[in-house]
mmCIF file of C-alpha atoms in Angstrom:
data_model
loop_
_atom_site.group_PDB
_atom_site.id
_atom_site.type_symbol
_atom_site.label_atom_id
_atom_site.label_comp_id
_atom_site.label_asym_id
_atom_site.label_seq_id
_atom_site.Cartn_x
_atom_site.Cartn_y
_atom_site.Cartn_z
ATOM 1 C CA MET R 1 71.766 -85.933 34.059
ATOM 2 C CA MET R 2 69.267 -88.925 33.791
ATOM 3 C CA PRO R 3 69.430 -90.382 37.421
ATOM 4 C CA ARG R 4 68.259 -86.737 38.725
ATOM 5 C CA ILE R 5 65.295 -86.496 36.263
ATOM 6 C CA LEU R 6 64.224 -90.035 37.337
ATOM 7 C CA LEU R 7 64.502 -89.409 41.047
ATOM 8 C CA ALA R 8 62.891 -85.866 40.304
ATOM 9 C CA LEU R 9 60.039 -87.658 38.628
ATOM 10 C CA GLY R 10 59.852 -90.183 41.548
ATOM 11 C CA LEU R 11 59.389 -87.605 43.927
ATOM 12 C CA CYS R 12 56.658 -86.384 42.218
ATOM 13 C CA ALA R 13 54.926 -89.999 41.764
ATOM 14 C CA ALA R 14 55.235 -90.296 45.990
ATOM 15 C CA ALA R 15 53.821 -86.695 46.602
ATOM 16 C CA THR R 16 50.336 -87.192 44.531
ATOM 17 C CA THR R 17 50.179 -90.621 46.189
ATOM 18 C CA ALA R 18 50.152 -89.062 49.523
ATOM 19 C CA LEU R 19 47.869 -86.071 48.349
ATOM 20 C CA ALA R 20 45.325 -88.675 47.136
ATOM 21 C CA PHE R 21 45.264 -90.628 49.991
ATOM 22 C CA ASP R 22 44.468 -87.656 52.458
ATOM 23 C CA PHE R 23 41.818 -86.291 49.931
ATOM 24 C CA ASN R 24 40.038 -89.611 49.981
ATOM 25 C CA LYS R 25 40.232 -89.945 53.682
ATOM 26 C CA ALA R 26 39.015 -86.158 53.913
ATOM 27 C CA MET R 27 36.125 -86.980 51.514
ATOM 28 C CA GLU R 28 35.362 -90.007 54.111
ATOM 29 C CA LYS R 29 35.268 -87.724 56.959
ATOM 30 C CA LEU R 30 32.882 -85.598 55.452
ATOM 31 C CA ASN R 31 30.848 -88.502 54.383
ATOM 32 C CA ASP R 32 30.706 -89.989 57.791
ATOM 33 C CA PRO R 33 26.654 -88.872 59.378
ATOM 34 C CA LYS R 34 28.775 -87.665 62.731
ATOM 35 C CA VAL R 35 30.510 -84.918 61.404
ATOM 36 C CA GLN R 36 27.376 -83.981 58.601
ATOM 37 C CA LYS R 37 25.042 -83.835 62.090
ATOM 38 C CA ALA R 38 25.528 -80.745 62.970
ATOM 39 C CA LEU R 39 24.469 -77.613 60.487
ATOM 40 C CA SER R 40 26.829 -74.505 61.140
ATOM 41 C CA ILE R 41 25.507 -71.474 62.902
ATOM 42 C CA SER R 42 25.927 -69.602 59.639
ATOM 43 C CA GLN R 43 23.678 -72.693 57.583
ATOM 44 C CA LYS R 44 21.114 -72.251 60.317
ATOM 45 C CA MET R 45 20.869 -68.532 59.729
ATOM 46 C CA ALA R 46 20.459 -69.301 56.092
ATOM 47 C CA GLU R 47 17.893 -71.992 56.561
ATOM 48 C CA ALA R 48 15.720 -69.708 58.921
ATOM 49 C CA ASN R 49 15.322 -66.780 56.727
ATOM 50 C CA ARG R 50 15.523 -68.265 53.250
ATOM 51 C CA GLU R 51 12.110 -68.502 51.316
ATOM 52 C CA ILE R 52 9.935 -71.814 51.259
ATOM 53 C CA THR R 53 10.394 -73.634 47.810
ATOM 54 C CA GLU R 54 7.827 -74.211 45.365
ATOM 55 C CA GLN R 55 8.269 -77.770 46.075
ATOM 56 C CA GLU R 56 8.050 -77.520 49.672
ATOM 57 C CA GLU R 57 4.918 -75.500 49.209
ATOM 58 C CA ILE R 58 3.374 -78.131 47.373
ATOM 59 C CA THR R 59 4.479 -80.861 49.309
ATOM 60 C CA ILE R 60 2.771 -78.590 52.380
ATOM 61 C CA GLY R 61 -0.247 -78.438 50.289
ATOM 62 C CA ASP R 62 -0.408 -82.073 49.489
ATOM 63 C CA GLY R 63 -0.562 -83.118 53.279
ATOM 64 C CA VAL R 64 -3.059 -80.489 54.436
ATOM 65 C CA ALA R 65 -5.319 -81.754 51.344
ATOM 66 C CA ALA R 66 -5.042 -85.286 52.517
ATOM 67 C CA ARG R 67 -6.268 -84.392 56.074
ATOM 68 C CA LEU R 68 -8.857 -82.285 54.903
ATOM 69 C CA LEU R 69 -10.118 -85.253 52.271
ATOM 70 C CA GLY R 70 -9.588 -87.315 55.384
ATOM 71 C CA ALA R 71 -12.403 -85.466 56.942
ATOM 72 C CA ALA R 72 -14.777 -85.434 53.653
ATOM 73 C CA PRO R 73 -13.797 -87.406 50.987
ATOM 74 C CA LEU R 74 -14.302 -86.224 47.018
ATOM 75 C CA VAL R 75 -18.178 -86.862 45.802
ATOM 76 C CA ALA R 76 -18.102 -89.294 43.641
ATOM 77 C CA ASN R 77 -19.049 -88.197 40.733
ATOM 78 C CA ALA R 78 -16.109 -88.324 38.226
ATOM 79 C CA GLU R 79 -17.949 -86.244 35.472
ATOM 80 C CA LEU R 80 -18.620 -83.351 37.919
ATOM 81 C CA GLN R 81 -14.637 -83.656 39.188
ATOM 82 C CA ARG R 82 -13.362 -83.280 35.797
ATOM 83 C CA TYR R 83 -15.899 -80.570 35.060
ATOM 84 C CA ILE R 84 -14.805 -78.547 38.178
ATOM 85 C CA ASN R 85 -10.839 -79.247 36.957
ATOM 86 C CA ARG R 86 -11.431 -77.741 33.615
ATOM 87 C CA VAL R 87 -12.948 -74.662 34.916
ATOM 88 C CA GLY R 88 -10.480 -74.101 37.737
ATOM 89 C CA LEU R 89 -7.321 -74.685 35.295
ATOM 90 C CA TRP R 90 -9.016 -72.453 32.859
ATOM 91 C CA LEU R 91 -9.056 -69.576 35.635
ATOM 92 C CA ALA R 92 -5.276 -70.319 37.063
ATOM 93 C CA LEU R 93 -4.220 -70.070 33.272
ATOM 94 C CA GLN R 94 -5.027 -66.509 33.391
ATOM 95 C CA THR R 95 -2.977 -66.050 36.533
ATOM 96 C CA GLU R 96 1.107 -65.475 37.073
ATOM 97 C CA ARG R 97 1.062 -68.805 38.191
ATOM 98 C CA PRO R 98 -0.338 -70.732 35.519
ATOM 99 C CA ALA R 99 2.216 -73.945 35.921
ATOM 100 C CA LEU R 100 1.456 -74.948 39.432
ATOM 101 C CA PRO R 101 0.036 -78.698 39.806
ATOM 102 C CA TRP R 102 -3.556 -76.916 40.279
ATOM 103 C CA ARG R 103 -6.201 -79.610 41.308
ATOM 104 C CA PHE R 104 -9.747 -79.003 42.150
ATOM 105 C CA GLY R 105 -12.353 -81.058 43.856
ATOM 106 C CA VAL R 106 -16.046 -81.126 45.089
ATOM 107 C CA ILE R 107 -15.892 -82.915 48.945
ATOM 108 C CA ASP R 108 -18.926 -84.924 49.981
ATOM 109 C CA SER R 109 -19.885 -82.499 53.019
ATOM 110 C CA PRO R 110 -23.436 -80.595 53.281
ATOM 111 C CA ASN R 111 -21.652 -77.573 54.849
ATOM 112 C CA VAL R 112 -21.233 -74.528 53.195
ATOM 113 C CA ASN R 113 -17.408 -73.979 52.411
ATOM 114 C CA ALA R 114 -14.186 -73.939 50.345
ATOM 115 C CA PHE R 115 -10.796 -74.128 51.053
ATOM 116 C CA ALA R 116 -7.495 -73.778 49.042
ATOM 117 C CA THR R 117 -4.112 -75.364 49.933
ATOM 118 C CA PRO R 118 -0.681 -74.086 49.224
ATOM 119 C CA GLY R 119 0.571 -75.232 46.012
ATOM 120 C CA GLY R 120 -2.793 -74.969 44.301
ATOM 121 C CA THR R 121 -5.030 -77.693 45.286
ATOM 122 C CA VAL R 122 -8.746 -75.892 46.058
ATOM 123 C CA LEU R 123 -11.669 -78.032 47.276
ATOM 124 C CA LEU R 124 -15.257 -76.739 47.752
ATOM 125 C CA THR R 125 -18.179 -78.602 49.445
ATOM 126 C CA LYS R 126 -21.036 -80.161 47.593
ATOM 127 C CA GLY R 127 -23.089 -77.919 50.154
ATOM 128 C CA LEU R 128 -21.627 -74.789 48.507
ATOM 129 C CA TYR R 129 -21.527 -76.381 44.910
ATOM 130 C CA ASP R 130 -25.236 -76.700 45.071
ATOM 131 C CA GLN R 131 -26.123 -73.228 46.188
ATOM 132 C CA LEU R 132 -24.490 -72.235 42.625
ATOM 133 C CA ARG R 133 -26.612 -70.898 39.935
ATOM 134 C CA SER R 134 -24.301 -70.693 37.224
ATOM 135 C CA GLU R 135 -20.832 -71.452 35.704
ATOM 136 C CA GLY R 136 -19.857 -67.531 36.337
ATOM 137 C CA GLU R 137 -20.742 -68.448 40.187
ATOM 138 C CA LEU R 138 -18.656 -71.391 40.494
ATOM 139 C CA ALA R 139 -15.883 -69.571 38.243
ATOM 140 C CA GLY R 140 -16.335 -66.622 41.010
ATOM 141 C CA VAL R 141 -15.796 -68.712 44.230
ATOM 142 C CA LEU R 142 -12.622 -70.977 42.249
ATOM 143 C CA ALA R 143 -10.931 -67.817 41.534
ATOM 144 C CA HIS R 144 -11.436 -66.418 44.981
ATOM 145 C CA GLU R 145 -9.374 -69.673 46.313
ATOM 146 C CA ILE R 146 -7.167 -69.386 43.420
ATOM 147 C CA SER R 147 -6.095 -65.729 44.692
ATOM 148 C CA HIS R 148 -5.448 -66.936 47.945
ATOM 149 C CA VAL R 149 -3.015 -69.662 46.372
ATOM 150 C CA LEU R 150 -1.301 -66.810 44.265
ATOM 151 C CA GLN R 151 -0.718 -64.804 47.443
ATOM 152 C CA LYS R 152 0.259 -67.538 49.414
ATOM 153 C CA HIS R 153 -2.341 -66.363 52.283
ATOM 154 C CA GLN R 154 -2.152 -69.794 53.671
ATOM 155 C CA LEU R 155 1.303 -70.836 53.316
ATOM 156 C CA LYS R 156 2.667 -67.390 54.811
ATOM 157 C CA ALA R 157 0.156 -68.029 57.965
ATOM 158 C CA ILE R 158 1.273 -71.463 58.055
ATOM 159 C CA GLN R 159 5.001 -70.099 58.007
ATOM 160 C CA ASN R 160 3.807 -67.735 60.789
ATOM 161 C CA ALA R 161 2.283 -70.460 63.335
ATOM 162 C CA LEU R 162 5.455 -72.540 62.701
ATOM 163 C CA GLY R 163 8.276 -70.191 63.548
ATOM 164 C CA GLN R 164 11.762 -69.707 61.598
ATOM 165 C CA GLU R 165 13.028 -72.652 63.711
ATOM 166 C CA TRP R 166 10.975 -74.854 61.572
ATOM 167 C CA LYS R 167 13.033 -74.550 58.354
ATOM 168 C CA MET R 168 16.113 -74.828 60.422
ATOM 169 C CA GLU R 169 14.845 -78.162 62.022
ATOM 170 C CA LEU R 170 13.793 -79.757 59.027
ATOM 171 C CA ALA R 171 17.133 -78.804 57.538
ATOM 172 C CA GLN R 172 18.616 -80.398 60.522
ATOM 173 C CA ALA R 173 16.571 -83.409 59.814
ATOM 174 C CA VAL R 174 17.754 -83.575 56.268
ATOM 175 C CA ALA R 175 21.206 -83.398 57.173
ATOM 176 C CA GLU R 176 21.227 -86.278 59.773
ATOM 177 C CA ASP R 177 18.894 -88.241 57.276
ATOM 178 C CA LYS R 178 16.555 -89.519 59.915
ATOM 179 C CA GLY R 179 13.288 -90.590 58.275
ATOM 180 C CA THR R 180 11.057 -90.201 61.206
ATOM 181 C CA LYS R 181 12.592 -86.879 62.266
ATOM 182 C CA LYS R 182 11.858 -85.713 58.731
ATOM 183 C CA ALA R 183 8.037 -87.025 58.730
ATOM 184 C CA GLU R 184 7.461 -85.150 62.654
ATOM 185 C CA HIS R 185 8.464 -81.805 60.806
ATOM 186 C CA TRP R 186 6.354 -82.119 58.107
ATOM 187 C CA SER R 187 3.170 -83.085 60.013
ATOM 188 C CA ARG R 188 3.541 -79.986 62.274
ATOM 189 C CA ALA R 189 3.301 -77.997 58.754
ATOM 190 C CA PHE R 190 0.320 -80.105 57.947
ATOM 191 C CA THR R 191 -1.168 -79.703 61.477
ATOM 192 C CA ALA R 192 -1.207 -76.098 61.336
ATOM 193 C CA GLY R 193 -2.133 -75.917 57.646
ATOM 194 C CA THR R 194 -5.281 -77.606 58.827
ATOM 195 C CA GLU R 195 -5.921 -75.541 62.349
ATOM 196 C CA LEU R 196 -5.957 -72.955 59.655
ATOM 197 C CA PHE R 197 -8.999 -73.981 58.265
ATOM 198 C CA VAL R 198 -10.927 -73.873 61.596
ATOM 199 C CA ARG R 199 -9.079 -70.677 62.746
ATOM 200 C CA GLY R 200 -9.513 -68.548 59.531
ATOM 201 C CA LEU R 201 -6.961 -66.123 57.578
ATOM 202 C CA ASP R 202 -6.800 -62.352 58.040
ATOM 203 C CA LYS R 203 -10.131 -60.531 57.145
ATOM 204 C CA GLY R 204 -7.619 -58.264 54.697
ATOM 205 C CA ASP R 205 -6.995 -61.650 52.716
ATOM 206 C CA GLU R 206 -10.649 -62.700 52.099
ATOM 207 C CA PHE R 207 -11.276 -58.957 50.859
ATOM 208 C CA MET R 208 -8.215 -59.206 48.617
ATOM 209 C CA ALA R 209 -9.291 -62.788 47.362
ATOM 210 C CA ASP R 210 -12.555 -61.205 46.774
ATOM 211 C CA ARG R 211 -11.304 -58.412 44.510
ATOM 212 C CA MET R 212 -8.702 -60.559 42.985
ATOM 213 C CA GLY R 213 -11.303 -63.218 42.022
ATOM 214 C CA MET R 214 -13.463 -61.134 40.222
ATOM 215 C CA VAL R 215 -10.532 -59.820 38.256
ATOM 216 C CA ILE R 216 -9.510 -63.322 37.401
ATOM 217 C CA ALA R 217 -12.946 -64.483 36.497
ATOM 218 C CA ALA R 218 -13.174 -61.375 34.046
ATOM 219 C CA ARG R 219 -9.773 -62.232 32.415
ATOM 220 C CA ALA R 220 -11.335 -65.776 31.722
ATOM 221 C CA GLY R 221 -14.462 -64.597 30.279
ATOM 222 C CA TYR R 222 -16.975 -64.550 33.093
ATOM 223 C CA ASN R 223 -19.290 -62.046 34.428
ATOM 224 C CA PRO R 224 -17.301 -60.904 37.550
ATOM 225 C CA PHE R 225 -20.559 -59.762 39.236
ATOM 226 C CA ASP R 226 -21.478 -63.713 39.703
ATOM 227 C CA LEU R 227 -19.286 -63.781 42.645
ATOM 228 C CA VAL R 228 -21.646 -60.766 44.025
ATOM 229 C CA GLY R 229 -24.425 -63.468 43.277
ATOM 230 C CA VAL R 230 -22.834 -66.198 45.418
ATOM 231 C CA LEU R 231 -22.025 -63.816 48.434
ATOM 232 C CA GLN R 232 -25.772 -62.503 48.424
ATOM 233 C CA THR R 233 -26.650 -66.046 48.360
ATOM 234 C CA LEU R 234 -24.422 -67.001 51.462
ATOM 235 C CA GLY R 235 -25.778 -63.933 52.965
ATOM 236 C CA GLN R 236 -29.234 -65.594 53.001
ATOM 237 C CA ILE R 237 -28.431 -68.272 55.207
ATOM 238 C CA ASN R 238 -29.329 -68.199 58.719
ATOM 239 C CA PRO R 239 -25.718 -67.812 59.961
ATOM 240 C CA SER R 240 -26.930 -70.093 63.131
ATOM 241 C CA ASP R 241 -27.323 -72.736 60.827
ATOM 242 C CA THR R 242 -24.732 -75.594 61.262
ATOM 243 C CA SER R 243 -24.012 -75.841 57.704
ATOM 244 C CA VAL R 244 -22.263 -72.545 57.649
ATOM 245 C CA ALA R 245 -21.164 -72.394 61.364
ATOM 246 C CA LEU R 246 -17.530 -72.826 59.973
ATOM 247 C CA MET R 247 -17.373 -70.635 56.997
ATOM 248 C CA PHE R 248 -19.196 -67.598 59.096
ATOM 249 C CA LYS R 249 -16.680 -68.558 61.645
ATOM 250 C CA THR R 250 -13.698 -67.893 59.394
ATOM 251 C CA HIS R 251 -14.771 -65.297 56.881
ATOM 252 C CA PRO R 252 -16.350 -61.787 57.560
ATOM 253 C CA SER R 253 -20.094 -61.802 57.259
ATOM 254 C CA PRO R 254 -20.862 -61.814 53.092
ATOM 255 C CA ALA R 255 -22.665 -58.149 53.885
ATOM 256 C CA ARG R 256 -19.361 -56.843 55.202
ATOM 257 C CA ARG R 257 -17.473 -58.577 52.185
ATOM 258 C CA LEU R 258 -20.206 -56.911 49.855
ATOM 259 C CA ASP R 259 -19.430 -53.616 51.343
ATOM 260 C CA GLU R 260 -16.065 -53.826 50.930
ATOM 261 C CA LEU R 261 -16.298 -54.817 47.149
ATOM 262 C CA ASP R 262 -18.666 -52.160 46.513
ATOM 263 C CA ALA R 263 -16.170 -49.468 48.263
ATOM 264 C CA GLN R 264 -12.972 -50.873 46.485
ATOM 265 C CA LEU R 265 -14.327 -51.971 42.925
ATOM 266 C CA GLY R 266 -15.767 -48.323 42.137
ATOM 267 C CA ASN R 267 -17.195 -49.207 38.018
ATOM 268 C CA ARG R 268 -14.138 -50.506 37.094
ATOM 269 C CA LEU R 269 -15.112 -54.150 36.314
ATOM 270 C CA ASP R 270 -18.606 -53.013 34.460
ATOM 271 C CA GLY R 271 -17.448 -53.317 31.194
ATOM 272 C CA TYR R 272 -17.079 -57.024 31.856
ATOM 273 C CA ALA R 273 -20.349 -57.850 33.192
ATOM 274 C CA ASP R 274 -22.129 -58.920 30.456
ATOM 275 C CA GLN R 275 -19.349 -61.892 29.925
ATOM 276 C CA VAL R 276 -20.454 -65.620 30.017
ATOM 277 C CA SER R 277 -22.601 -66.248 33.138
ATOM 278 C CA SER R 278 -24.775 -69.585 32.118
ATOM 279 C CA THR R 279 -22.874 -72.484 30.224
ATOM 280 C CA ARG R 280 -24.583 -75.583 28.830
ATOM 281 C CA ARG R 281 -21.669 -77.869 30.771
ATOM 282 C CA PHE R 282 -23.060 -76.761 33.845
ATOM 283 C CA VAL R 283 -26.422 -77.529 33.387
ATOM 284 C CA LYS R 284 -25.096 -81.062 31.963
ATOM 285 C CA THR R 285 -22.856 -81.868 34.696
ATOM 286 C CA ASN R 286 -25.756 -80.966 37.079
ATOM 287 C CA GLY R 287 -28.272 -83.457 35.480
ATOM 288 C CA GLN R 288 -25.922 -86.012 35.935
ATOM 289 C CA ASN R 289 -25.669 -85.326 39.684
ATOM 290 C CA MET Z 1 -35.655 -43.036 37.644
ATOM 291 C CA VAL Z 2 -38.439 -44.683 39.131
ATOM 292 C CA ALA Z 3 -37.968 -44.196 42.649
ATOM 293 C CA THR Z 4 -35.361 -43.151 45.282
ATOM 294 C CA LEU Z 5 -35.344 -45.757 47.477
ATOM 295 C CA LYS Z 6 -33.744 -44.930 51.252
ATOM 296 C CA ALA Z 7 -31.192 -47.347 52.827
ATOM 297 C CA ARG Z 8 -32.041 -50.726 54.357
ATOM 298 C CA SER Z 9 -35.455 -50.632 52.762
ATOM 299 C CA ALA Z 10 -36.932 -54.224 51.622
ATOM 300 C CA VAL Z 11 -37.248 -55.178 48.297
ATOM 301 C CA THR Z 12 -37.912 -58.571 46.221
ATOM 302 C CA LEU Z 13 -35.025 -59.397 43.794
ATOM 303 C CA LEU Z 14 -36.504 -60.136 40.326
ATOM 304 C CA ASN Z 15 -33.552 -60.823 38.238
ATOM 305 C CA ARG Z 16 -30.013 -60.095 37.951
ATOM 306 C CA GLN Z 17 -28.267 -59.010 34.670
ATOM 307 C CA GLY Z 18 -24.734 -58.100 34.524
ATOM 308 C CA ALA Z 19 -23.732 -55.407 37.221
ATOM 309 C CA TRP Z 20 -27.570 -54.660 37.892
ATOM 310 C CA ALA Z 21 -30.265 -56.303 39.800
ATOM 311 C CA GLN Z 22 -34.163 -55.630 38.814
ATOM 312 C CA VAL Z 23 -35.728 -55.127 42.259
ATOM 313 C CA SER Z 24 -39.540 -54.353 43.013
ATOM 314 C CA THR Z 25 -40.568 -52.227 46.370
ATOM 315 C CA ALA Z 26 -43.456 -53.424 48.368
ATOM 316 C CA ASP Z 27 -45.616 -50.771 46.826
ATOM 317 C CA GLY Z 28 -45.299 -52.860 43.580
ATOM 318 C CA ARG Z 29 -42.897 -50.170 41.563
ATOM 319 C CA LYS Z 30 -40.021 -52.070 39.354
ATOM 320 C CA GLY Z 31 -36.540 -50.796 38.823
ATOM 321 C CA TRP Z 32 -32.603 -51.481 38.446
ATOM 322 C CA ILE Z 33 -30.093 -50.804 41.070
ATOM 323 C CA ARG Z 34 -26.528 -52.079 40.947
ATOM 324 C CA LEU Z 35 -26.109 -55.630 42.404
ATOM 325 C CA LEU Z 36 -23.404 -54.282 44.889
ATOM 326 C CA ASN Z 37 -26.413 -52.260 46.527
ATOM 327 C CA LEU Z 38 -28.262 -55.109 47.185
ATOM 328 C CA ARG Z 39 -27.481 -57.177 50.565
ATOM 329 C CA THR Z 40 -29.541 -60.200 51.278
ATOM 330 C CA ALA Z 41 -31.037 -61.021 54.885
ATOM 331 C CA SER Z 42 -31.407 -64.165 56.560
ATOM 332 C CA GLY Z 43 -34.164 -62.986 58.415
ATOM 333 C CA GLN Z 44 -31.691 -61.679 61.562
ATOM 334 C CA SER Z 45 -31.476 -57.778 61.695
ATOM 335 C CA GLY Z 46 -28.018 -57.702 63.113
ATOM 336 C CA ASP Z 47 -26.905 -59.609 59.658
ATOM 337 C CA LEU Z 48 -27.496 -56.327 57.579
ATOM 338 C CA GLY Z 49 -24.661 -54.955 56.375
ATOM 339 C CA LEU Z 50 -24.248 -50.938 57.302
ATOM 340 C CA GLY Z 51 -22.698 -49.237 54.401
ATOM 341 C CA ALA Z 52 -22.200 -45.427 54.283
ATOM 342 C CA ILE Z 53 -23.625 -44.849 51.012
ATOM 343 C CA ALA Z 54 -24.426 -47.829 50.080
ATOM 344 C CA SER Z 55 -28.221 -48.465 50.335
ATOM 345 C CA VAL Z 56 -29.089 -51.826 51.915
ATOM 346 C CA PHE Z 57 -32.248 -53.838 50.528
ATOM 347 C CA LYS Z 58 -33.855 -57.295 51.598
ATOM 348 C CA THR Z 59 -34.780 -59.437 49.011
ATOM 349 C CA GLY Z 60 -37.606 -61.911 49.735
ATOM 350 C CA SER Z 61 -37.399 -64.948 52.091
ATOM 351 C CA SER Z 62 -37.657 -67.683 49.199
ATOM 352 C CA GLY Z 63 -33.935 -67.958 49.050
ATOM 353 C CA THR Z 64 -33.792 -68.656 52.998
ATOM 354 C CA THR Z 65 -32.496 -72.287 53.660
ATOM 355 C CA VAL Z 66 -32.656 -73.876 57.446
ATOM 356 C CA SER Z 67 -31.020 -77.032 57.979
ATOM 357 C CA THR Z 68 -29.839 -77.808 61.335
ATOM 358 C CA GLY Z 69 -27.894 -80.794 62.690
ATOM 359 C CA VAL Z 70 -26.408 -81.275 59.762
ATOM 360 C CA LYS Z 71 -23.381 -83.856 60.331
ATOM 361 C CA GLY Z 72 -19.953 -82.117 58.022
ATOM 362 C CA LEU Z 73 -16.807 -80.527 57.920
ATOM 363 C CA SER Z 74 -16.796 -79.114 61.717
ATOM 364 C CA GLU Z 75 -14.091 -77.915 63.265
ATOM 365 C CA GLU Z 76 -13.809 -81.213 65.380
ATOM 366 C CA GLN Z 77 -14.055 -83.226 62.492
ATOM 367 C CA LEU Z 78 -11.299 -80.879 60.911
ATOM 368 C CA GLU Z 79 -9.199 -81.190 63.922
ATOM 369 C CA ASN Z 80 -9.418 -85.174 64.215
ATOM 370 C CA ALA Z 81 -9.063 -85.925 60.488
ATOM 371 C CA GLN Z 82 -6.717 -88.773 59.479
ATOM 372 C CA PRO Z 83 -4.877 -88.138 56.714
ATOM 373 C CA ASN Z 84 -6.255 -89.716 53.343
ATOM 374 C CA PRO Z 85 -3.575 -90.161 50.545
ATOM 375 C CA ASP Z 86 -5.615 -92.152 48.477
ATOM 376 C CA GLU Z 87 -7.962 -89.223 48.177
ATOM 377 C CA VAL Z 88 -5.149 -86.931 47.327
ATOM 378 C CA ARG Z 89 -4.064 -89.754 44.437
ATOM 379 C CA ARG Z 90 -8.210 -89.356 43.317
ATOM 380 C CA LEU Z 91 -7.505 -85.544 42.594
ATOM 381 C CA ASP Z 92 -4.517 -86.000 40.605
ATOM 382 C CA LEU Z 93 -6.759 -88.653 38.439
ATOM 383 C CA TYR Z 94 -9.443 -86.210 37.649
ATOM 384 C CA LYS Z 95 -6.881 -83.016 36.921
ATOM 385 C CA SER Z 96 -7.141 -80.968 33.627
ATOM 386 C CA THR Z 97 -4.544 -80.394 31.233
ATOM 387 C CA PRO Z 98 -4.317 -76.968 29.813
ATOM 388 C CA THR Z 99 -5.250 -78.410 26.222
ATOM 389 C CA GLN Z 100 -8.466 -79.752 28.223
ATOM 390 C CA ALA Z 101 -9.357 -76.835 29.988
ATOM 391 C CA LYS Z 102 -8.541 -74.277 26.882
ATOM 392 C CA ALA Z 103 -10.911 -76.592 24.826
ATOM 393 C CA GLY Z 104 -13.816 -76.639 27.358
ATOM 394 C CA ALA Z 105 -13.796 -72.509 27.527
ATOM 395 C CA SER Z 106 -13.729 -72.692 23.866
ATOM 396 C CA THR Z 107 -16.866 -74.731 23.501
ATOM 397 C CA ALA Z 108 -18.463 -72.562 26.409
ATOM 398 C CA GLY Z 109 -17.588 -69.201 24.204
ATOM 399 C CA LEU Z 110 -15.093 -67.802 27.083
ATOM 400 C CA LYS Z 111 -12.732 -65.397 25.628
ATOM 401 C CA THR Z 112 -9.932 -64.078 27.364
ATOM 402 C CA LYS Z 113 -9.756 -60.628 28.399
ATOM 403 C CA THR Z 114 -6.436 -58.304 29.787
ATOM 404 C CA VAL Z 115 -7.863 -57.270 33.121
ATOM 405 C CA ALA Z 116 -5.627 -55.554 35.550
ATOM 406 C CA TYR Z 117 -5.800 -56.234 39.530
ATOM 407 C CA LEU Z 118 -7.407 -53.497 41.389
ATOM 408 C CA GLU Z 119 -4.551 -53.760 44.113
ATOM 409 C CA PRO Z 120 -2.640 -50.632 44.931
ATOM 410 C CA GLU Z 121 0.487 -52.786 45.253
ATOM 411 C CA GLN Z 122 0.868 -55.772 42.412
ATOM 412 C CA PRO Z 123 0.948 -59.296 43.387
ATOM 413 C CA GLN Z 124 4.038 -61.393 43.165
#
C-alpha cells in the first residue's frame, strides 16, 4: 500500500507546482501595461455613467482655484483671511456638507464679484468686500457661494462642458499610467471651470443660491435679510462701471434677484430678521485693512 | 399707515431694521416698508426691476459709485490666467478649524437655529 500513497502524493505535488507556475505567469500577464492598456467596453460604460467622486470634485476645485488666484492673488492681510475663514466655516457647518475642506479668501481685485469652486473654495474680491456694511452682509455673500458648492452647480456645469467621455478618457489615462495624459485631462476640467466664471451659471442656480444662502445665514444666527442689503448695494452700482462688468454679465440683475426673492420667500424668514447683523470682529478686522 | 406709495416712487432710504426699511418720501413723510419692496437705482432707468405686485423704489444717489478703467478680474485676465499653486497653499494656511469657527461665532453672539430650506425639492 505504501508505495501507492507515496506515488499519489508525488503526483499531487507536481500538479500544485504546475498550477502555481501558471498562476504566476497569468499574474505577470495581467500586470503587463500592454494588456491593461485598453478598458473593456463595459468598463468604459461604467466610467461614463459613474458619479464624480468627492476627491475628484476637490481636485477640480483646487485646479480652478489655482487659475483664479493666478488672475488675482489673495489680499496680503492674514487677519482678514483668517476672519473670513471663521465666518465661512461657521456657515458651512450648518449645512449638509460640513466636512468638505472649506476654504475662503479675499482676492486682490477692485472688481465686485465672488466665486465658488467645486469642493468648497470660496473667493470674493476686495472690491466686493469693501462694499459690505456688516458681518451679516458678509455671511449672506458667503452663504450664497456655499449654496453653489452644496448643490454642485459648478461641478455639474463643468461635467456638461466636458461630456461623458472625459471620465472614460481619464480612466484610460490612469490605466495606461501616463502622467502627461492624466495631467492633460485634469487641465481640461480646470479650463472648463475657469470658463464658467466668464460664462456664468444658469439664472435658476443663482436664484436658488440666494434663497438657500438666506436660509443658511439664518441657521448660523445671522439676519438673513442682510443678503437683500447686499443686492440693493449692487443695484446702486452703475452697470456700465467696469468693476461690475463681469458680475453683471454672469448674474441676473440685482433687481431681478430681489424680485425673485420677494416672490419666493413670502414672510417665511421674517422670524429671523432680528438676528445678528453687526459684530465687533467685523469692525475690528476692517480697522486693520 | 403713513402713506400708500405707488410702484416706482422715489424714496430715500434712512435705515434698515430686520426685514424692514425706513424711508422718507419727497414730501418729507417717513415710514417703514418691507426691505424686499425696495429696489435701488444706479441712475439708469432701465435698471429698475418690474415686480408685478412689488412697489419699486429708488433710494438717494449717495451710494452710487463710479470707477472707470479699473484693472481687475476681467474676462481676458481669467482666460489667460496661469495657475498659481502657491496661493492655493496659502489658502490652506488661513483655513479655520471647526473649533475656531465655533469659538468665533460664540464670541459674536451667534446662535444656531433650525431652519428648513425653502426649496420644494430638498437639496441632496
